[in-house]
Short mmCIF file of C-alpha atoms in Angstrom, two decimals:
data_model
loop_
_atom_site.label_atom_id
_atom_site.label_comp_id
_atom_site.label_asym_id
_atom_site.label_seq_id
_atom_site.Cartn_x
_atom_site.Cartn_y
_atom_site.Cartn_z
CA UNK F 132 28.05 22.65 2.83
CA UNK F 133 26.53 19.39 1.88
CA UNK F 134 23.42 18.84 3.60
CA UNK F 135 20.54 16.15 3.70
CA UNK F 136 16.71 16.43 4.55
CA UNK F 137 15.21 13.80 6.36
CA UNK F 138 11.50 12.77 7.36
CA UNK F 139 11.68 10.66 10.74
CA UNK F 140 8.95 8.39 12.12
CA UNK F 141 8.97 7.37 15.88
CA UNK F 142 7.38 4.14 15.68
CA UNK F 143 6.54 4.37 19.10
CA UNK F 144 4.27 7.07 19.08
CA UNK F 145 3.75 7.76 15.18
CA UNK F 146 5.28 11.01 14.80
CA UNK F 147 6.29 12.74 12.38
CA UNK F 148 9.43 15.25 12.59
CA UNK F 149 11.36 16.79 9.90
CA UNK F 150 15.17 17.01 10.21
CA UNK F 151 18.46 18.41 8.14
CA UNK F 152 21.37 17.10 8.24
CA UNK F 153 24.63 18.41 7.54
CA UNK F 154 27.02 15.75 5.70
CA UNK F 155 30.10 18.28 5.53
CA UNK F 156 32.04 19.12 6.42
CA UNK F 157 30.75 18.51 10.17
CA UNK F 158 28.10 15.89 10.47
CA UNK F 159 24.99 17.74 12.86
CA UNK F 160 21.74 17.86 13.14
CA UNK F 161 20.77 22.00 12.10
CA UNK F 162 17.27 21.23 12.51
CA UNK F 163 14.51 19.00 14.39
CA UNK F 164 10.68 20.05 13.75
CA UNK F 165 7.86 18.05 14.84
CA UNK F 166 4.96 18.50 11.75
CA UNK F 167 1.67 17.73 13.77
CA UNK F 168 -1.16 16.18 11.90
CA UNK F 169 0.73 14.05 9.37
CA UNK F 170 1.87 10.64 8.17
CA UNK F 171 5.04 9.79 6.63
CA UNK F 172 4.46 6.94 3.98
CA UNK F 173 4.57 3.32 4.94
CA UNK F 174 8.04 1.95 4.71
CA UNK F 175 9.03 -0.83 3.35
CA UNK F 176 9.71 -2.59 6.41
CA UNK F 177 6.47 -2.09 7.64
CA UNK F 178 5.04 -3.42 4.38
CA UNK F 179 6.44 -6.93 5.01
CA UNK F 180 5.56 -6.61 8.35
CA UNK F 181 1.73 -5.92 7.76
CA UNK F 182 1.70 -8.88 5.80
CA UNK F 183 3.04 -11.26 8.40
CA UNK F 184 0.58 -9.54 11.13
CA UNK F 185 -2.23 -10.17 8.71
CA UNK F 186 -2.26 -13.72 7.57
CA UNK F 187 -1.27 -14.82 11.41
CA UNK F 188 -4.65 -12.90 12.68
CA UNK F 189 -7.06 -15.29 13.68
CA UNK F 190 -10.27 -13.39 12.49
CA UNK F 191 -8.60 -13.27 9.06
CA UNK F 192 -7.80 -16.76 8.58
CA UNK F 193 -11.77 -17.29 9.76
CA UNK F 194 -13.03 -14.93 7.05
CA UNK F 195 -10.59 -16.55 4.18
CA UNK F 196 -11.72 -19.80 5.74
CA UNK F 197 -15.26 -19.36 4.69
CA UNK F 198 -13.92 -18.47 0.93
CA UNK F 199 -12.09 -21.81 0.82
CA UNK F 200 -8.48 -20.30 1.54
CA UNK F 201 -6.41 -22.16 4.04
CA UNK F 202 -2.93 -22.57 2.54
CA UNK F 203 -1.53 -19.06 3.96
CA UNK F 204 1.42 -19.19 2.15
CA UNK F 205 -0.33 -18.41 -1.12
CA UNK F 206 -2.17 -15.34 0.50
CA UNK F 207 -0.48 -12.06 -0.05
CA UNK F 208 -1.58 -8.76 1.68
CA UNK F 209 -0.86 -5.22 0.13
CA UNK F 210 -1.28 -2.68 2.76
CA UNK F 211 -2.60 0.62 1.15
CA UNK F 212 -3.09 3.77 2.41
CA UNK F 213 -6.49 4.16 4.60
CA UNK F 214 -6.85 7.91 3.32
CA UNK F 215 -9.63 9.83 5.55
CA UNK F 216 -12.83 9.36 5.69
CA UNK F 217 -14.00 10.30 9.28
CA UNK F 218 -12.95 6.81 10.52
CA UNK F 219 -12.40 7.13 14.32
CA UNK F 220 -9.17 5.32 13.89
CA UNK F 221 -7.96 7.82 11.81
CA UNK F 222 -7.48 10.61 14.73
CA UNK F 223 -4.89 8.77 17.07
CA UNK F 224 -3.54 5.84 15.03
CA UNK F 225 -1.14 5.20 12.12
CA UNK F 226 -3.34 2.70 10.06
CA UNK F 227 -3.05 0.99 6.64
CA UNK F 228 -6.43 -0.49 4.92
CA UNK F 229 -4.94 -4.22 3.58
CA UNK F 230 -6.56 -5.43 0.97
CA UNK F 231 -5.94 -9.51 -0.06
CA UNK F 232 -5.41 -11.61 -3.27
CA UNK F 233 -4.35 -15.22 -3.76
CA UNK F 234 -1.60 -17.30 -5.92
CA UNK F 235 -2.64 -20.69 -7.02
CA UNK F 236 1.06 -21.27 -6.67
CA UNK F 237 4.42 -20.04 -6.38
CA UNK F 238 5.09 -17.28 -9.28
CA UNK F 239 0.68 -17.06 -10.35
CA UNK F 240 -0.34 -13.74 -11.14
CA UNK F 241 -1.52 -12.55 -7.49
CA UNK F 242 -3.93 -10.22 -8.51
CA UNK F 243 -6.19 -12.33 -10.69
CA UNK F 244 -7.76 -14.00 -7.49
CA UNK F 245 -8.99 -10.86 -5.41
CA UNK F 246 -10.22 -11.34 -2.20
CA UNK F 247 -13.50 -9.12 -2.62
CA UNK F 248 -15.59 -7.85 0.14
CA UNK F 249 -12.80 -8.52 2.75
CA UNK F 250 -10.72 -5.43 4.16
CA UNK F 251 -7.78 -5.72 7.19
CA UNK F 252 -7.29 -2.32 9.10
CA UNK F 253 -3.77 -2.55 10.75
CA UNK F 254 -2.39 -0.11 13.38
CA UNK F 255 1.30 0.12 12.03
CA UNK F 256 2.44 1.73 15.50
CA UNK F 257 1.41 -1.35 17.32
CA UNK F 258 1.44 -3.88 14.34
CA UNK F 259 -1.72 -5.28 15.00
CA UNK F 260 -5.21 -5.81 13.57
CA UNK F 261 -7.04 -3.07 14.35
CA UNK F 262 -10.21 -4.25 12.56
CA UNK F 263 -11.07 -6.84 10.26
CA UNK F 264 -14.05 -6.08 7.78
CA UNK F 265 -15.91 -8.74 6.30
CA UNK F 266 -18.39 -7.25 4.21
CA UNK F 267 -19.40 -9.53 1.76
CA UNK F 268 -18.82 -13.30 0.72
CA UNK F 269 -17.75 -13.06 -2.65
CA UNK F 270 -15.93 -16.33 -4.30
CA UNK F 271 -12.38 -15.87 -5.38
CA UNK F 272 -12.11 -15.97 -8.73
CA UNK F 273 -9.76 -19.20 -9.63
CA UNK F 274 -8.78 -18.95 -13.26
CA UNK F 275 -5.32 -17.67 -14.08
CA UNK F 276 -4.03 -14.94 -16.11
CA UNK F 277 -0.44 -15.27 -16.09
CA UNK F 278 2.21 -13.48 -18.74
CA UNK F 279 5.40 -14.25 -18.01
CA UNK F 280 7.43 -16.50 -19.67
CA UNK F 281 7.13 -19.87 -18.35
CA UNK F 282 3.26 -20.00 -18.65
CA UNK F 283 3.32 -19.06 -22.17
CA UNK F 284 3.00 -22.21 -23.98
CA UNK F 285 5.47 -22.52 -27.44
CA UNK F 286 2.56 -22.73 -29.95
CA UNK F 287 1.31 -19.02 -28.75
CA UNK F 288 4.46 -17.38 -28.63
CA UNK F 289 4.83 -14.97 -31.92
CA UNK F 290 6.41 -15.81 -34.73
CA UNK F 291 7.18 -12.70 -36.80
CA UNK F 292 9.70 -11.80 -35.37
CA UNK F 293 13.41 -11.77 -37.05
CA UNK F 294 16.78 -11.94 -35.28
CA UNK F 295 18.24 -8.76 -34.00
CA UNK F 296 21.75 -8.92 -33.35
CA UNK F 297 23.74 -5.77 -32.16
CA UNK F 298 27.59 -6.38 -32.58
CA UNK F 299 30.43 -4.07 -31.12
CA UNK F 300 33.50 -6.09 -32.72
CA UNK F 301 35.96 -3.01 -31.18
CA UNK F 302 33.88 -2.98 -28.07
CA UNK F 303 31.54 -0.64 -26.33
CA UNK F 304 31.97 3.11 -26.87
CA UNK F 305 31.25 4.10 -23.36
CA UNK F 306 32.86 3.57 -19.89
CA UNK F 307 30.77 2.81 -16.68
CA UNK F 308 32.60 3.55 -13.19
CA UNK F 309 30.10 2.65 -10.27
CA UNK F 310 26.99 5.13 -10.98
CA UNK F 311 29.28 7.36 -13.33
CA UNK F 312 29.05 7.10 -17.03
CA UNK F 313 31.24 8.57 -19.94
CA UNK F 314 29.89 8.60 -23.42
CA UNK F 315 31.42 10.35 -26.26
CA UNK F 316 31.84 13.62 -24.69
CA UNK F 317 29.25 13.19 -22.10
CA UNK F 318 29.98 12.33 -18.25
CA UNK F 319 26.70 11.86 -16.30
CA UNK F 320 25.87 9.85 -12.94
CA UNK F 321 23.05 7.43 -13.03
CA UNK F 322 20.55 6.77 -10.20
CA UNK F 323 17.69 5.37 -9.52
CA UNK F 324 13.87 6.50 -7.65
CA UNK F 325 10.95 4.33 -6.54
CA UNK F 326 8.42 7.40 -8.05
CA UNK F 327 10.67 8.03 -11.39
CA UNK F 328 12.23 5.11 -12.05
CA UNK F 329 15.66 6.06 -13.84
CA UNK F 330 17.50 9.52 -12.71
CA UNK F 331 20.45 11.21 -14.91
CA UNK F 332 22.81 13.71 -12.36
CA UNK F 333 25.14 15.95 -12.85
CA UNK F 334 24.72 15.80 -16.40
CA UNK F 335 28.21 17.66 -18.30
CA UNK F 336 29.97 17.83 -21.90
CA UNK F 337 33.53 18.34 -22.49
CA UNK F 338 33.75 20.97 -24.38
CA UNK F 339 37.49 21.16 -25.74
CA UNK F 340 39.15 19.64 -22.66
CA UNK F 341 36.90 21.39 -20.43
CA UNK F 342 34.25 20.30 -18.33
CA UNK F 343 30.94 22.24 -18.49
CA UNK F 344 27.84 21.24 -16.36
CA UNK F 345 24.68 20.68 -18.02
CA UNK F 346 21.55 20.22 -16.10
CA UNK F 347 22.36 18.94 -12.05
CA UNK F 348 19.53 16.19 -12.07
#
């Protein structure tokens, strides 16, 4: 039978429990363990979330006052994990330490303005501002270092580079049916991971009309 693991949060309370699922041929829950002591990774939605809670906190927009930020829609927070370090909010609370940078404008390269010697602890349970730690006063650096395309001026782009041009006049040799490719004599599934980046599954080679699996993932 099919069957799917699963690492639950309860928002409510921050914790953890580790489930699996069956997907067939009856969908159930075979399993429900509570793992005491842990932290699942911060979601995504929580992410965005820690972002909004940060730049509408009060004490932050004081501390990015006194470093000459006050447009807060050019602030952008990345919430990283707080780690352990005997910090007393560690024990009871699910906590992120946010660390902030600055855009001159809409598509600047974020991370060439650090906000240094400014930290944001965030309880994720309760999606507040647990702390705000304003260590230092150091200026934000203000010159850019942008590399995409638009801020590349013409007269610095490269120009030793000759045309490549790939022509298929018959057309493509391989088929693509949602994540399923066929090439040649190879049928594979493509997917995709936030930690690997491009996944091959279920990798097989027809071998004279028959189908013979490969490597799974």
């Amino acid at each position: 039978p099919r069957a799917a693991f699963v690492i639950l949060l309860n928002s409510t309370d921050s914790l953890c429990y580790e489930l699996t699922v069956a997907l067939a041929p009856a969908k159930e829950v075979s399993s429900f363990t509570h793992i005491p002591g842990v932290q699942p990774s911060v979601t995504l939605t929580e992410f965005f979330e820690c972002e909004e809670t940060v730049k509408k906190d009060p004490r932050v927009q004081e501390a990015l006052a006194k470093r000459g930020v006050t447009n807060m829609e050019h602030v952008c927070v990345d919430p990283w994990s707080a780690g352990r370090y005997g910090d007393p909010l560690e024990k009871d609370h699910r906590i992120v330490r946010s660390l902030i940078w600055i855009r001159n404008e809409d598509g600047d390269n974020l991370y060439a303005h650090p906000v240094d010697g400014l930290a944001v602890v965030v309880d994720l349970a309760k999606m507040e501002v647990a702390r705000v730690d304003d260590m230092e006063n150091i200026p934000v650096p203000k010159e850019n270092w942008n590399y995409s395309s638009k801020y590349i001026k013409p007269e610095d782009r490269r120009k030793d580079l000759k045309p490549l041009d790939i022509i298929q006049p018959d057309g493509v040799s391989f088929q693509v049916d949602g994540w399923n490719v066929k090439w040649q004599k190879w049928d594979f599934r493509i997917g995709f991971t936030h930690r690997e980046g491009l996944v091959l599954y279920q990798l097989a080679y027809n071998d004279k009309d028959k189908r013979r699996p490969i490597i799974y993932r």
